[in-house]
Amino acid sequence: MLLYLFLATILSGQYISGQFGPFEQDFGYVTVRDGAHMFYWLFYTTAEVENYTDRPLIVWLQGGPGGSSTGIGNFDIMGPLDLNLEPRNYTWVKNFNVMYLDNPVGSGFSYVDDPSHLTTTNDQIALDFVSLMKGFLEKHPEFQGVPLYIYGQSYGGKMAVDMAIRLREAEEAGDIQSDLRGIAMGNAWISPVDATLTWGPLLLAAGLVDEAGYESIQAAAREAERLFNDGQYLASTNAWSATQRAVFSATTNVDFYDITTKMPAWPDTRSDDAMEIMLRDGITREQELSLNTIMNTLVKPALNIPDHVVWTASNNQVFTTLNADFMKPVTDGIEKLLNETDIILTKYNGNLDLICSTPGQMLWVDRLKWDGAEAYRNAPRLPIWEDDRLEGYYKAYGNFRFFWINVAGHSVPRDNPAGANAFLRDMTGFP
């Protein structure tokens, strides 16, 4: 079916050599460090504007770490074409220029000459991003001064925090002519211990576990917390993985990305199977197989990707290299951005998610130390109405806002496009 659609596009004259599909686009590599090559795929907005630079540039970051934005974010979540290679009616490209970034290096079509060039910390990821943006703006100087927003899902939201810090530093130093206006952290892995500790209570409140199941989950979660507090960060990551296995056992494989559904049975209970869930960032095995076909047999030759680069939905080596950094929070960075910059920080969450649960997000938000903390706590929580339908709630003060999105799991833009419109409009003024 996919091959048929691809050939039909070619025969209909819509396919232009050097791109994939009929949408105006640009793509390429930036060598962010010696031996480290990052791939981006930009889609120009289809909005009826005089010039595409009249609309902001949104950078989309997938989670994992190691998930591919050019595959998952693009085809599965909100790019111009869906997994059937049909036009998507709620794509963000209708209102924005959207750049999908395979980040960290090693993810998707990005690659390294040697594994030693993979990143080990969130700050290294952020520095690579600044290098990427410098290379991108050298090729596309028309985007200098265009409002820039970074939207990160899951681990992508964690990466966005340090990216904002490093990019703003580069802007203030005059090293780059970008105009970062805001970041969005979608179902984000901001404070991993907080998230993990809320799995048991959320599942118990939803009636998905009994007291015995709750206790087994919480025992594993508390061990992950203990190890983290002792500075045993790699061991804490392993204990987090054990907590996932406890959830599987107690719930008979509840879907970590939508608690109203069930994941397929896993072949065994090895720790790497549990980690694979985080790497998948919300896609099923069937969707991954479909993406592998699209990316390696159709997109790869169309975009002239080097032969030695094989696209995967998620790169285990990227994840493993960041294992010791995985459980570390980035709340200090959020406080720095709130206290020292005018960058808008949007936190949005699908309420059906477990892995980055809404209760876990609220814990760290309530502990933030910033000038507007008390005013934010006292701000009203207001409903989000879209076309006479209640899509969730929001709360805001200064440059921080929190969006609770109904009928959505881990990937809000895909699960509830109307709800996503609310936080897009709030941050950017469009649509």
XYZ file of N, CA and C in Angstrom, residues 42-254:
639
model
N 12.840 20.238 7.408
C 12.005 21.429 7.556
C 10.861 21.410 6.549
N 9.656 21.683 7.036
C 8.498 21.884 6.162
C 8.055 23.338 6.276
N 7.999 24.010 5.124
C 7.550 25.404 5.104
C 6.032 25.459 5.281
N 5.571 26.469 5.981
C 4.139 26.578 6.244
C 3.337 26.719 4.955
N 2.145 26.163 4.985
C 1.206 26.309 3.867
C 0.191 27.420 4.131
N 0.406 28.180 5.212
C -0.501 29.287 5.524
C -0.502 30.303 4.385
N -1.629 30.960 4.204
C -1.756 31.960 3.140
C -1.130 33.281 3.604
N 0.193 33.329 3.488
C 0.946 34.511 3.895
C 1.818 34.954 2.724
N 2.245 36.212 2.767
C 3.071 36.731 1.687
C 4.410 36.019 1.624
N 4.977 35.712 2.789
C 6.262 35.018 2.863
C 6.213 34.035 4.017
N 6.807 32.878 3.816
C 6.743 31.872 4.881
C 7.378 32.361 6.182
N 8.281 33.326 6.112
C 8.890 33.859 7.327
C 7.942 34.776 8.101
N 6.726 34.984 7.572
C 5.718 35.709 8.340
C 5.144 34.855 9.466
N 5.443 33.577 9.439
C 4.996 32.667 10.500
C 6.210 32.138 11.274
N 6.002 31.795 12.560
C 7.119 31.319 13.389
C 7.702 30.001 12.898
N 8.878 29.693 13.438
C 9.528 28.402 13.215
C 9.400 27.578 14.486
N 8.833 26.389 14.352
C 8.726 25.457 15.476
C 9.697 24.305 15.246
N 10.518 24.013 16.251
C 11.401 22.848 16.234
C 10.743 21.775 17.086
N 10.547 20.577 16.501
C 9.928 19.463 17.227
C 11.013 18.465 17.644
N 10.984 18.105 18.924
C 11.935 17.148 19.491
C 11.188 15.920 19.988
N 11.604 14.747 19.546
C 11.023 13.501 20.019
C 11.687 13.099 21.330
N 11.108 12.117 21.992
C 11.635 11.654 23.271
C 12.552 10.468 23.138
N 12.561 9.657 24.162
C 13.424 8.476 24.205
C 14.260 8.434 25.471
N 15.471 9.000 25.444
C 16.146 9.653 24.317
C 16.566 8.648 23.247
N 16.507 9.077 22.007
C 16.858 8.221 20.891
C 15.744 8.067 19.881
N 14.550 8.654 20.179
C 13.441 8.594 19.245
C 13.652 9.556 18.085
N 13.083 9.233 16.951
C 13.287 10.022 15.735
C 12.131 10.984 15.493
N 12.443 12.274 15.499
C 11.425 13.285 15.194
C 10.981 13.223 13.737
N 11.937 12.984 12.819
C 11.601 12.977 11.396
C 10.671 11.830 11.037
N 10.664 10.785 11.860
C 9.757 9.674 11.632
C 8.524 9.751 12.501
N 8.717 9.673 13.833
C 7.578 9.611 14.755
C 6.815 10.934 14.788
N 7.526 12.023 15.101
C 6.859 13.320 15.190
C 6.214 13.714 13.884
N 6.889 13.427 12.792
C 6.430 13.817 11.470
C 5.242 12.967 11.014
N 5.459 11.680 10.802
C 4.422 10.844 10.205
C 3.375 10.347 11.200
N 3.751 10.146 12.465
C 2.799 9.592 13.420
C 2.022 10.661 14.177
N 2.622 11.844 14.392
C 1.997 12.799 15.309
C 1.354 13.984 14.611
N 2.108 14.804 13.875
C 1.463 16.004 13.332
C 2.150 16.607 12.108
N 2.871 15.795 11.341
C 3.456 16.276 10.096
C 2.423 16.383 8.990
N 2.822 16.833 7.808
C 1.864 17.034 6.713
C 1.293 15.742 6.142
N 2.014 14.612 6.285
C 1.516 13.316 5.828
C 1.421 12.354 7.010
N 0.411 11.493 7.005
C 0.282 10.517 8.083
C 0.963 9.206 7.707
N 0.765 8.176 8.501
C 1.434 6.899 8.273
C 0.958 6.194 7.009
N -0.177 6.611 6.472
C -0.645 6.073 5.192
C -0.232 6.955 4.021
N 0.610 7.938 4.318
C 1.074 8.917 3.343
C -0.071 9.723 2.737
N -1.104 9.921 3.561
C -2.231 10.774 3.192
C -2.074 12.122 3.892
N -2.526 13.226 3.261
C -2.448 14.535 3.917
C -3.199 14.538 5.250
N -2.585 15.130 6.259
C -3.181 15.201 7.594
C -3.891 16.544 7.749
N -5.143 16.517 8.163
C -5.910 17.765 8.189
C -5.570 18.652 9.377
N -4.906 18.123 10.414
C -4.568 18.968 11.558
C -3.061 19.209 11.678
N -2.324 19.042 10.600
C -0.885 19.242 10.669
C -0.534 20.663 11.104
N 0.522 20.788 11.894
C 0.973 22.103 12.345
C 1.543 22.939 11.196
N 1.887 22.273 10.085
C 2.451 22.988 8.940
C 1.427 23.965 8.358
N 0.154 23.763 8.639
C -0.867 24.700 8.155
C -0.657 26.105 8.711
N -0.032 26.211 9.877
C 0.116 27.513 10.517
C 1.558 27.907 10.824
N 2.481 26.938 10.760
C 3.858 27.202 11.166
C 4.849 26.546 10.219
N 6.072 27.081 10.196
C 7.200 26.347 9.640
C 7.635 25.351 10.712
N 7.728 24.083 10.354
C 8.033 23.053 11.353
C 9.294 22.305 10.946
N 10.261 22.268 11.873
C 11.503 21.536 11.629
C 11.580 20.348 12.581
N 11.645 19.157 12.006
C 11.802 17.931 12.780
C 13.289 17.630 12.889
N 13.740 17.421 14.115
C 15.168 17.269 14.373
C 15.460 15.898 14.950
N 16.319 15.129 14.275
C 16.747 13.838 14.812
C 17.865 14.089 15.819
N 17.482 14.097 17.060
C 18.333 14.559 18.149
C 18.049 13.690 19.383
N 19.057 13.306 20.175
C 20.493 13.582 20.065
C 21.120 12.888 18.843
N 22.371 13.245 18.559
C 23.059 12.597 17.442
C 23.024 11.085 17.645
N 22.800 10.376 16.547
C 22.605 8.929 16.616
C 21.153 8.536 16.448
N 20.223 9.474 16.652
C 18.797 9.201 16.499
C 18.386 9.342 15.032
N 17.440 8.512 14.599
C 16.882 8.640 13.257
C 17.940 8.625 12.175
N 17.960 9.659 11.338
C 18.954 9.773 10.279
C 20.234 10.478 10.746
N 20.257 11.023 11.960
C 21.502 11.578 12.490
C 22.461 10.433 12.793
N 23.759 10.719 12.722
C 24.724 9.642 12.950
C 26.038 10.188 13.491
N 26.823 9.290 14.042
C 28.162 9.628 14.530
C 29.168 8.731 13.834
N 30.392 9.239 13.680
C 31.445 8.442 13.048
C 31.933 7.340 13.968
N 31.751 7.552 15.269
C 32.195 6.586 16.270
C 31.303 6.752 17.494
N 30.962 5.659 18.213
C 30.088 5.784 19.387
C 30.604 6.735 20.457
N 31.893 6.993 20.466
C 32.449 7.918 21.462
C 31.911 9.336 21.276
N 31.303 9.622 20.118
C 30.773 10.957 19.853
C 29.324 11.112 20.311
N 28.704 10.051 20.850
C 27.353 10.161 21.381
C 27.361 11.029 22.638
N 26.240 11.661 22.920
C 26.149 12.535 24.086
C 25.904 11.727 25.361
N 26.384 12.265 26.476
C 26.204 11.609 27.774
C 25.419 12.470 28.762
N 25.205 13.754 28.452
C 24.480 14.652 29.356
C 23.508 15.537 28.575
N 22.550 16.084 29.301
C 21.582 16.987 28.691
C 22.257 18.262 28.198
N 23.288 18.705 28.898
C 23.983 19.912 28.480
C 24.727 19.689 27.164
N 25.311 18.516 26.970
C 25.960 18.214 25.697
C 24.933 18.233 24.561
N 23.752 17.692 24.829
C 22.680 17.724 23.835
C 22.335 19.166 23.480
N 22.276 20.034 24.498
C 21.937 21.437 24.287
C 22.995 22.150 23.458
N 24.241 21.883 23.728
C 25.321 22.513 22.959
C 25.288 22.060 21.507
N 24.978 20.793 21.280
C 24.826 20.307 19.901
C 23.684 21.032 19.199
N 22.617 21.307 19.935
C 21.479 22.005 19.342
C 21.864 23.424 18.908
N 22.634 24.107 19.734
C 23.083 25.452 19.358
C 23.920 25.386 18.086
N 24.787 24.381 17.984
C 25.587 24.210 16.765
C 24.700 23.931 15.567
N 23.671 23.118 15.777
C 22.724 22.826 14.701
C 22.049 24.104 14.217
N 21.586 24.912 15.150
C 20.885 26.138 14.769
C 21.817 27.118 14.061
N 23.070 27.174 14.473
C 24.035 28.036 13.781
C 24.189 27.591 12.332
N 24.347 26.279 12.118
C 24.485 25.761 10.761
C 23.234 25.969 9.943
N 22.072 25.782 10.572
C 20.804 25.967 9.870
C 20.633 27.426 9.443
N 20.934 28.369 10.343
C 20.745 29.784 10.024
C 21.778 30.295 9.025
N 22.924 29.656 8.961
C 23.887 30.012 7.911
C 23.318 29.656 6.540
N 22.629 28.538 6.459
C 22.014 28.109 5.206
C 20.715 28.874 4.931
N 20.015 29.241 6.011
C 18.718 29.910 5.890
C 18.730 31.209 6.692
N 19.473 32.211 6.259
C 19.526 33.467 7.016
C 18.186 34.175 7.096
N 17.235 33.805 6.227
C 15.921 34.445 6.267
C 15.175 34.145 7.567
N 15.608 33.086 8.279
C 14.960 32.752 9.546
C 15.574 33.493 10.736
N 16.642 34.257 10.515
C 17.173 35.085 11.583
C 16.120 36.117 11.967
N 15.809 36.192 13.228
C 14.788 37.130 13.680
C 13.382 36.604 13.630
N 13.153 35.458 13.002
C 11.826 34.847 12.995
C 11.584 34.208 14.371
N 10.435 34.453 15.005
C 10.161 33.848 16.308
C 10.355 32.333 16.276
N 11.108 31.840 17.244
C 11.463 30.421 17.318
C 10.857 29.822 18.586
N 10.226 28.665 18.421
C 9.647 27.940 19.553
C 10.131 26.493 19.500
N 10.488 25.945 20.646
C 10.925 24.559 20.740
C 9.840 23.762 21.453
N 9.328 22.744 20.777
C 8.322 21.856 21.365
C 8.937 20.467 21.532
N 8.997 20.003 22.765
C 9.593 18.699 23.034
C 8.621 17.775 23.729
N 8.496 16.557 23.229
C 7.645 15.546 23.851
C 8.484 14.591 24.672
N 8.011 14.257 25.878
C 8.652 13.260 26.715
C 10.085 13.686 27.054
N 11.085 12.887 26.676
C 12.468 13.284 26.941
C 12.838 14.520 26.124
N 12.122 14.749 25.026
C 12.349 15.957 24.254
C 12.049 17.206 25.056
N 11.050 17.140 25.956
C 10.758 18.265 26.821
C 11.879 18.536 27.796
N 12.502 17.484 28.295
C 13.668 17.639 29.174
C 14.811 18.299 28.407
N 15.065 17.850 27.191
C 16.143 18.420 26.388
C 15.889 19.896 26.081
N 14.620 20.252 25.882
C 14.288 21.628 25.500
C 14.709 22.637 26.564
N 14.698 22.246 27.822
C 15.035 23.172 28.909
C 16.481 23.643 28.785
N 17.418 22.712 28.693
C 18.824 23.094 28.580
C 19.127 23.722 27.225
N 18.403 23.308 26.199
C 18.564 23.950 24.895
C 18.226 25.437 24.981
N 17.137 25.757 25.687
C 16.730 27.150 25.823
C 17.792 27.960 26.561
N 18.364 27.373 27.606
C 19.405 28.068 28.371
C 20.609 28.355 27.491
N 21.094 27.352 26.803
C 22.292 27.515 25.973
C 22.037 28.414 24.763
N 20.853 28.314 24.159
C 20.572 29.148 23.000
C 20.432 30.609 23.412
N 19.778 30.878 24.543
C 19.657 32.252 24.996
C 21.034 32.836 25.334
N 21.909 32.023 25.928
C 23.273 32.486 26.195
C 23.973 32.874 24.895
N 23.806 32.047 23.863
C 24.445 32.329 22.566
C 23.846 33.577 21.933
N 22.536 33.765 22.068
C 21.894 34.965 21.536
C 22.428 36.220 22.222
N 22.528 36.174 23.540
C 22.988 37.341 24.293
C 24.457 37.653 24.013
N 25.237 36.616 23.711
C 26.654 36.820 23.395
C 26.859 37.273 21.956
N 25.783 37.284 21.174
C 25.889 37.667 19.771
C 26.456 36.581 18.883
N 26.455 35.329 19.379
C 27.014 34.217 18.603
C 26.025 33.644 17.606
N 24.744 33.983 17.772
C 23.727 33.454 16.877
C 22.596 34.474 16.777
N 22.008 34.588 15.600
C 20.926 35.548 15.381
C 19.574 34.844 15.333
N 19.289 34.057 16.347
C 17.972 33.440 16.472
C 17.121 34.271 17.418
N 15.827 33.959 17.462
C 14.910 34.723 18.314
C 14.023 33.751 19.082
N 14.605 33.111 20.097
C 13.867 32.122 20.879
C 12.817 32.826 21.734
N 11.550 32.461 21.514
C 10.445 33.081 22.250
C 9.846 32.164 23.314
N 9.926 30.841 23.080
C 9.284 29.956 24.043
C 9.643 28.503 23.837
N 9.430 27.704 24.900
C 9.577 26.252 24.808
C 8.325 25.608 25.388
N 8.001 24.440 24.877
C 6.867 23.679 25.392
C 7.346 22.297 25.790
N 6.903 21.856 26.963
C 7.299 20.567 27.516
C 6.056 19.686 27.558
N 5.923 18.814 26.572
C 4.731 17.990 26.443
C 4.906 16.634 27.074
N 4.069 16.322 28.091
C 4.197 15.039 28.799
C 5.676 14.733 29.016
N 6.354 15.673 29.643
C 7.814 15.700 29.612
C 8.446 15.006 30.815
N 9.641 14.471 30.575
C 10.420 13.745 31.574
C 11.257 14.755 32.374
N 10.583 15.672 33.059
C 11.246 16.779 33.734
C 11.839 16.361 35.073
N 11.043 15.696 35.891
C 11.489 15.227 37.208
C 11.150 13.747 37.326
N 12.034 12.876 36.841
C 11.722 11.456 36.703
C 11.290 10.765 37.988
N 11.913 11.110 39.108
C 11.531 10.464 40.368
C 10.087 10.801 40.717
N 9.708 12.068 40.549
C 8.319 12.459 40.809
C 7.356 11.662 39.943
N 7.672 11.530 38.661
C 6.792 10.799 37.757
C 6.629 9.349 38.204
N 7.742 8.708 38.511
C 7.723 7.287 38.870
C 6.941 7.044 40.154
N 7.068 7.934 41.122
C 6.372 7.776 42.397
C 4.862 7.930 42.274
N 4.383 8.498 41.175
C 2.932 8.682 41.018
C 2.273 7.570 40.215
N 3.054 6.644 39.680
C 2.446 5.566 38.903
C 1.470 4.742 39.744
N 1.913 4.326 40.908
C 1.061 3.509 41.778
C -0.209 4.221 42.191
N -0.117 5.446 42.741
C -1.341 6.155 43.133
C -2.302 6.399 41.966
N -1.793 6.733 40.793
C -2.663 6.973 39.650
C -3.398 5.700 39.248
N -2.678 4.593 39.180
C -3.301 3.328 38.794
C -4.299 2.855 39.839
N -4.004 3.096 41.118
C -4.931 2.718 42.183
C -6.202 3.564 42.102
N -6.039 4.872 41.898
C -7.206 5.756 41.808
C -8.073 5.416 40.601
N -7.444 4.936 39.523
C -8.186 4.583 38.315
C -8.798 3.187 38.391
N -8.520 2.462 39.482
C -9.043 1.109 39.633
C -8.327 0.075 38.808
N -7.104 0.385 38.362
C -6.362 -0.532 37.500
C -5.443 -1.462 38.270
N -5.250 -1.212 39.569
C -4.513 -2.130 40.433
C -5.242 -2.222 41.765
N -4.983 -3.317 42.491
C -5.483 -3.430 43.854
C -4.393 -2.990 44.823
N -4.644 -3.109 46.101
C -3.677 -2.655 47.098
C -2.348 -3.402 46.980
N -2.417 -4.702 46.694
C -1.186 -5.486 46.569
C -0.366 -5.009 45.374
N -1.037 -4.764 44.252
C -0.333 -4.256 43.086
C 0.258 -2.889 43.342
N -0.526 -2.037 44.008
C -0.036 -0.696 44.359
C 1.237 -0.792 45.198
N 1.239 -1.638 46.195
C 2.397 -1.757 47.094
C 3.630 -2.262 46.349
N 3.449 -3.203 45.424
C 4.602 -3.719 44.678
C 5.196 -2.637 43.782
N 4.337 -1.827 43.171
C 4.814 -0.735 42.316
C 5.541 0.306 43.149
N 4.934 0.694 44.273
C 5.531 1.744 45.093
C 6.840 1.308 45.736
N 6.956 0.029 46.070
C 8.219 -0.460 46.639
C 9.351 -0.283 45.632
N 9.081 -0.607 44.376
C 10.102 -0.440 43.340
C 10.388 1.038 43.086
N 9.347 1.865 43.092
C 9.527 3.303 42.857
C 10.336 3.945 43.972
N 10.051 3.549 45.210
C 10.802 4.113 46.337
C 12.271 3.703 46.291
N 12.547 2.525 45.752
C 13.945 2.113 45.602
C 14.652 2.967 44.560
N 13.954 3.279 43.476
C 14.532 4.186 42.477
C 14.817 5.550 43.098
N 13.907 6.019 43.948
C 14.109 7.302 44.635
C 15.296 7.234 45.584
N 15.391 6.150 46.351
C 16.494 6.010 47.314
C 17.840 6.025 46.613
N 17.946 5.261 45.543
C 19.213 5.189 44.814
C 19.561 6.548 44.205
N 18.565 7.251 43.696
C 18.831 8.578 43.148
C 19.343 9.514 44.233
N 18.684 9.509 45.391
C 19.102 10.382 46.486
C 20.498 10.045 47.000
N 20.908 8.797 46.823
C 22.255 8.374 47.210
C 23.289 8.687 46.138
N 22.851 9.278 45.030
C 23.780 9.602 43.960
C 24.122 8.436 43.062
N 23.367 7.339 43.171
C 23.611 6.159 42.332
C 22.666 6.245 41.114
N 23.037 7.100 40.187
C 22.118 7.474 39.120
C 21.863 6.339 38.133
N 22.884 5.597 37.776
C 22.683 4.468 36.866
C 21.827 3.393 37.529
N 22.099 3.119 38.803
C 21.302 2.131 39.531
C 19.856 2.601 39.667
N 19.656 3.907 39.800
C 18.299 4.446 39.882
C 17.553 4.219 38.576
N 18.243 4.374 37.453
C 17.620 4.092 36.152
C 17.195 2.635 36.072
N 18.031 1.735 36.554
C 17.683 0.315 36.539
C 16.486 0.031 37.450
N 16.417 0.725 38.587
C 15.288 0.544 39.496
C 14.005 1.120 38.888
N 14.135 2.207 38.133
C 12.987 2.742 37.390
C 12.451 1.688 36.426
N 13.370 1.000 35.753
C 12.974 -0.046 34.826
C 12.254 -1.174 35.556
N 12.745 -1.507 36.751
C 12.088 -2.540 37.563
C 10.681 -2.094 37.964
N 10.493 -0.803 38.177
C 9.163 -0.280 38.506
C 8.211 -0.484 37.336
N 8.692 -0.294 36.130
C 7.854 -0.567 34.960
C 7.415 -2.026 34.928
N 8.342 -2.912 35.235
C 7.986 -4.338 35.224
C 6.946 -4.652 36.289
N 7.038 -3.957 37.429
C 6.029 -4.139 38.475
C 4.660 -3.670 37.995
N 4.629 -2.593 37.212
C 3.375 -2.103 36.640
C 2.804 -3.130 35.676
N 3.648 -3.679 34.805
C 3.181 -4.696 33.860
C 2.529 -5.855 34.593
N 3.198 -6.304 35.637
C 2.716 -7.458 36.386
C 1.384 -7.166 37.068
N 1.273 -5.990 37.669
C 0.077 -5.658 38.446
C -1.117 -5.319 37.572
N -0.885 -4.876 36.341
C -1.972 -4.414 35.475
C -2.214 -5.298 34.263
N -1.414 -6.339 34.099
C -1.440 -7.158 32.883
C -1.204 -6.279 31.658
N -0.083 -5.542 31.732
C 0.410 -4.764 30.582
C -0.462 -3.572 30.200
N -0.790 -2.721 31.172
C -1.466 -1.471 30.836
C -0.556 -0.663 29.910
